[in-house]
Short mmCIF file of C-alpha atoms in Angstrom, two decimals:
data_model
loop_
_atom_site.label_atom_id
_atom_site.label_comp_id
_atom_site.label_asym_id
_atom_site.label_seq_id
_atom_site.Cartn_x
_atom_site.Cartn_y
_atom_site.Cartn_z
CA ALA A 1 -11.99 156.20 169.10
CA GLN A 2 -11.05 154.54 172.66
CA SER A 3 -12.54 151.84 174.34
CA VAL A 4 -12.15 149.04 176.70
CA THR A 5 -13.04 145.38 176.36
CA GLN A 6 -13.30 143.30 179.64
CA LEU A 7 -12.94 139.78 178.07
CA ASP A 8 -14.92 137.91 181.01
CA SER A 9 -18.33 138.97 182.61
CA HIS A 10 -17.92 136.79 185.55
CA VAL A 11 -14.89 134.91 187.04
CA SER A 12 -15.17 132.13 189.64
CA VAL A 13 -11.90 131.63 191.75
CA SER A 14 -11.51 129.61 195.20
CA GLU A 15 -10.54 131.33 198.21
CA GLY A 16 -6.60 131.30 198.29
CA THR A 17 -6.01 130.89 194.68
CA PRO A 18 -4.75 133.28 191.91
CA VAL A 19 -7.01 136.22 190.36
CA LEU A 20 -6.78 137.06 186.68
CA LEU A 21 -9.63 139.70 185.28
CA ARG A 22 -8.62 140.65 181.83
CA CYS A 23 -9.04 143.96 180.13
CA ASN A 24 -7.86 145.07 176.55
CA TYR A 25 -8.24 148.77 175.56
CA SER A 26 -8.25 150.59 172.53
CA SER A 27 -6.70 154.18 172.29
CA SER A 28 -5.60 156.65 169.86
CA TYR A 29 -3.27 158.58 172.58
CA SER A 30 -1.11 157.35 175.04
CA PRO A 31 -4.07 156.37 177.68
CA SER A 32 -4.05 156.51 181.64
CA LEU A 33 -5.87 152.97 182.71
CA PHE A 34 -7.59 152.35 185.92
CA TRP A 35 -9.09 149.57 187.78
CA TYR A 36 -12.57 150.01 189.79
CA VAL A 37 -14.15 147.85 192.39
CA GLN A 38 -17.63 148.02 193.03
CA HIS A 39 -18.73 145.77 196.40
CA PRO A 40 -22.70 145.02 196.20
CA ASN A 41 -24.91 148.56 196.93
CA LYS A 42 -22.12 150.41 196.86
CA GLY A 43 -20.12 153.24 195.20
CA LEU A 44 -16.77 152.53 192.86
CA GLN A 45 -13.45 152.38 194.64
CA LEU A 46 -10.14 152.89 192.96
CA LEU A 47 -7.88 150.03 192.84
CA LEU A 48 -4.99 151.40 190.86
CA LYS A 49 -3.93 153.43 187.86
CA TYR A 50 -1.48 153.90 185.17
CA THR A 51 -0.34 157.06 184.03
CA SER A 52 2.72 156.34 181.72
CA ALA A 53 5.54 155.66 184.91
CA ALA A 54 6.07 152.14 185.87
CA THR A 55 4.18 149.68 183.73
CA LEU A 56 3.60 147.31 186.90
CA VAL A 57 1.26 148.90 188.98
CA LYS A 58 0.29 148.10 192.60
CA GLY A 59 -3.19 149.01 194.26
CA ILE A 60 -4.87 148.27 197.39
CA ASN A 61 -5.75 144.91 198.74
CA GLY A 62 -2.99 143.34 196.81
CA PHE A 63 -3.83 143.70 193.46
CA GLU A 64 -1.58 144.67 190.76
CA ALA A 65 -1.91 145.03 186.76
CA GLU A 66 0.71 145.25 184.27
CA PHE A 67 0.19 147.74 181.22
CA LYS A 68 1.28 145.86 177.77
CA LYS A 69 1.48 148.29 175.16
CA SER A 70 2.20 145.42 172.48
CA GLU A 71 -0.72 143.72 173.53
CA THR A 72 -2.80 146.35 174.44
CA SER A 73 -3.62 144.96 177.81
CA PHE A 74 -4.10 145.92 181.33
CA HIS A 75 -5.01 142.90 183.13
CA LEU A 76 -5.77 142.82 187.10
CA THR A 77 -4.30 139.93 189.05
CA LYS A 78 -3.82 138.94 192.87
CA PRO A 79 -2.08 136.09 194.27
CA SER A 80 -4.34 134.86 196.49
CA ALA A 81 -8.12 135.68 196.68
CA HIS A 82 -9.93 136.23 199.86
CA MET A 83 -13.83 135.94 200.47
CA SER A 84 -13.82 140.27 200.45
CA ASP A 85 -12.61 140.34 197.04
CA ALA A 86 -16.07 139.17 195.75
CA ALA A 87 -17.33 142.34 193.81
CA GLU A 88 -17.46 143.52 190.46
CA TYR A 89 -14.51 145.21 188.78
CA PHE A 90 -14.34 147.55 186.08
CA CYS A 91 -11.34 148.44 183.80
CA VAL A 92 -11.62 152.15 182.70
CA VAL A 93 -9.40 154.40 179.91
CA SER A 94 -9.26 157.86 180.40
CA VAL A 95 -10.55 159.60 177.00
CA ARG A 96 -10.33 162.98 175.51
CA TYR A 97 -14.03 163.71 174.78
CA GLY A 98 -13.97 166.88 173.18
CA GLY A 99 -11.68 169.78 174.07
CA SER A 100 -8.79 168.64 176.45
CA GLN A 101 -11.23 167.08 178.90
CA GLY A 102 -10.00 163.57 179.75
CA ASN A 103 -13.32 161.45 180.67
CA LEU A 104 -13.68 157.88 181.36
CA ILE A 105 -14.68 155.24 179.39
CA PHE A 106 -15.97 151.96 181.37
CA GLY A 107 -15.53 148.50 180.67
CA LYS A 108 -18.73 146.75 181.29
CA GLY A 109 -17.65 144.90 184.18
CA THR A 110 -16.22 141.62 185.64
CA LYS A 111 -18.08 140.18 188.52
CA LEU A 112 -15.79 138.13 190.71
CA SER A 113 -16.99 135.18 192.75
CA VAL A 114 -15.08 133.70 195.44
CA LYS A 115 -15.83 130.12 196.68
CA PRO A 116 -14.91 129.14 200.10
CA ASN B 1 -14.73 164.28 205.63
CA ALA B 2 -17.75 162.57 203.75
CA GLY B 3 -16.07 162.81 200.33
CA VAL B 4 -19.17 162.69 197.73
CA THR B 5 -22.59 162.32 199.07
CA GLN B 6 -25.81 161.74 196.97
CA THR B 7 -29.69 162.22 197.79
CA PRO B 8 -31.81 160.81 197.61
CA LYS B 9 -30.61 157.10 197.99
CA PHE B 10 -34.01 155.69 196.26
CA ARG B 11 -36.86 157.15 194.45
CA VAL B 12 -39.89 156.07 192.64
CA LEU B 13 -41.29 157.64 189.88
CA LYS B 14 -44.03 157.84 187.57
CA THR B 15 -43.75 158.63 183.76
CA GLY B 16 -43.89 162.11 182.94
CA GLN B 17 -42.91 163.24 186.53
CA SER B 18 -39.90 165.39 187.13
CA MET B 19 -36.90 165.46 189.57
CA THR B 20 -33.66 166.27 190.78
CA LEU B 21 -30.85 164.42 192.16
CA LEU B 22 -28.37 166.30 194.26
CA CYS B 23 -24.30 165.52 194.47
CA ALA B 24 -22.31 166.96 196.99
CA GLN B 25 -18.37 166.91 197.59
CA ASP B 26 -16.28 168.56 200.36
CA MET B 27 -13.17 167.83 198.59
CA ASN B 28 -13.22 171.11 196.92
CA HIS B 29 -13.07 169.33 193.53
CA GLU B 30 -13.21 171.33 190.30
CA TYR B 31 -14.65 168.29 188.25
CA MET B 32 -17.80 166.61 188.73
CA TYR B 33 -19.45 163.98 186.99
CA TRP B 34 -22.91 162.08 186.62
CA TYR B 35 -23.07 158.61 185.37
CA ARG B 36 -25.73 156.08 185.17
CA GLN B 37 -25.43 152.17 185.70
CA ASP B 38 -27.15 149.67 183.59
CA PRO B 39 -26.57 146.02 184.19
CA GLY B 40 -24.13 144.88 181.38
CA MET B 41 -23.31 148.04 180.32
CA GLY B 42 -20.82 149.50 182.94
CA LEU B 43 -21.13 153.23 183.68
CA ARG B 44 -21.80 155.64 181.23
CA LEU B 45 -21.51 159.48 181.26
CA ILE B 46 -24.47 161.62 181.17
CA HIS B 47 -23.15 165.24 181.93
CA TYR B 48 -19.90 166.71 183.52
CA SER B 49 -18.72 170.03 184.90
CA VAL B 50 -15.14 171.43 184.68
CA GLY B 51 -15.74 174.22 187.40
CA GLU B 52 -18.40 176.26 188.89
CA GLY B 53 -20.91 177.66 186.28
CA THR B 54 -20.01 175.11 183.62
CA THR B 55 -21.53 171.92 182.16
CA ALA B 56 -21.27 169.84 179.18
CA LYS B 57 -22.73 166.70 177.71
CA GLY B 58 -21.30 163.47 177.99
CA GLU B 59 -22.12 160.00 176.32
CA VAL B 60 -25.76 159.95 177.01
CA PRO B 61 -27.17 163.46 177.61
CA ASP B 62 -30.62 162.97 176.44
CA GLY B 63 -33.34 163.56 178.97
CA TYR B 64 -31.21 165.14 181.44
CA ASN B 65 -30.13 168.51 182.53
CA VAL B 66 -27.48 169.67 184.98
CA SER B 67 -26.46 172.62 186.82
CA ARG B 68 -23.38 173.53 188.99
CA LEU B 69 -24.29 176.73 190.76
CA LYS B 70 -21.91 176.37 193.58
CA LYS B 71 -18.59 174.41 193.46
CA GLN B 72 -19.39 171.78 195.84
CA ASN B 73 -22.83 170.75 194.51
CA PHE B 74 -23.67 169.25 191.05
CA LEU B 75 -27.47 168.78 190.42
CA LEU B 76 -28.92 166.32 187.86
CA GLY B 77 -32.68 167.03 186.61
CA LEU B 78 -34.94 164.72 185.13
CA GLU B 79 -37.76 167.07 183.46
CA SER B 80 -39.87 164.29 182.06
CA ALA B 81 -38.94 160.99 183.40
CA ALA B 82 -39.40 158.16 181.29
CA PRO B 83 -39.02 154.16 181.88
CA SER B 84 -35.64 153.85 179.74
CA GLN B 85 -34.53 156.24 182.81
CA THR B 86 -34.52 153.54 185.40
CA SER B 87 -31.29 153.11 186.50
CA VAL B 88 -28.51 153.64 189.44
CA TYR B 89 -27.12 157.12 188.81
CA PHE B 90 -23.87 157.83 190.31
CA CYS B 91 -21.95 160.94 190.75
CA ALA B 92 -18.44 161.57 190.86
CA SER B 93 -15.83 164.03 191.58
CA SER B 94 -11.93 164.93 190.72
CA ARG B 95 -9.20 167.15 191.23
CA GLY B 96 -8.55 167.54 187.66
CA ALA B 97 -8.77 165.60 184.31
CA ASN B 98 -7.02 162.73 182.59
CA GLN B 99 -5.11 161.10 185.21
CA GLU B 100 -6.81 162.21 188.20
CA THR B 101 -8.72 159.93 190.36
CA GLN B 102 -12.45 160.14 190.39
CA TYR B 103 -14.32 159.79 194.02
CA PHE B 104 -17.67 157.91 193.76
CA GLY B 105 -20.78 158.52 195.64
CA PRO B 106 -22.70 155.50 197.05
CA GLY B 107 -25.40 156.19 194.32
CA THR B 108 -29.12 156.67 193.96
CA ARG B 109 -31.54 154.11 192.83
CA LEU B 110 -34.22 155.25 190.67
CA LEU B 111 -37.32 153.34 189.23
CA VAL B 112 -39.72 154.96 186.75
CA LEU B 113 -43.07 153.31 186.51
#
């Protein structure tokens, strides 16, 4: 069965310092992996996705993630946090939910706080 | 392009009442989805549709029904609301399955008393 685990429910960093949001997945197939961001009272927006091409994926707003099959990880990083990065981040794996439909399984989310 | 829109934005229901949430997308996407978001739970799939006239159950379908009569619209119905259905509901759409990006609406906040 496919699943995704976000290792931290809350991460707090200072502005200008690096961001690391950790995600591990479990999948019987070659997975597609995504990171989505949700700002307060907003819908979700795609940050980046991995679909079996390059293992280092670059996304919007300076974020990137590296797919490590040996570690079953897909951690999200950013070299320097901005105040506008404060939001909730979801790691997501695409699964087959009956038939050939690939639906999304969401992690429980990591809330990122950025201190001035 | 408006993308994915949801109506209403907020609703309060009494236990046992019914209501319909409307999702509309203007991207000509084949696939549409309804999720619920609860604190500490991430998003969970309620129902989805792979095309006009088709619907299928997701992870948590009980107590909900859906219809996809037009390609651009996906309706979520609660026949008899329960307090356990208090949640934030998100609609999404995508061009296809698996690797395709899902585009989300702004959400509907539902409170069932």
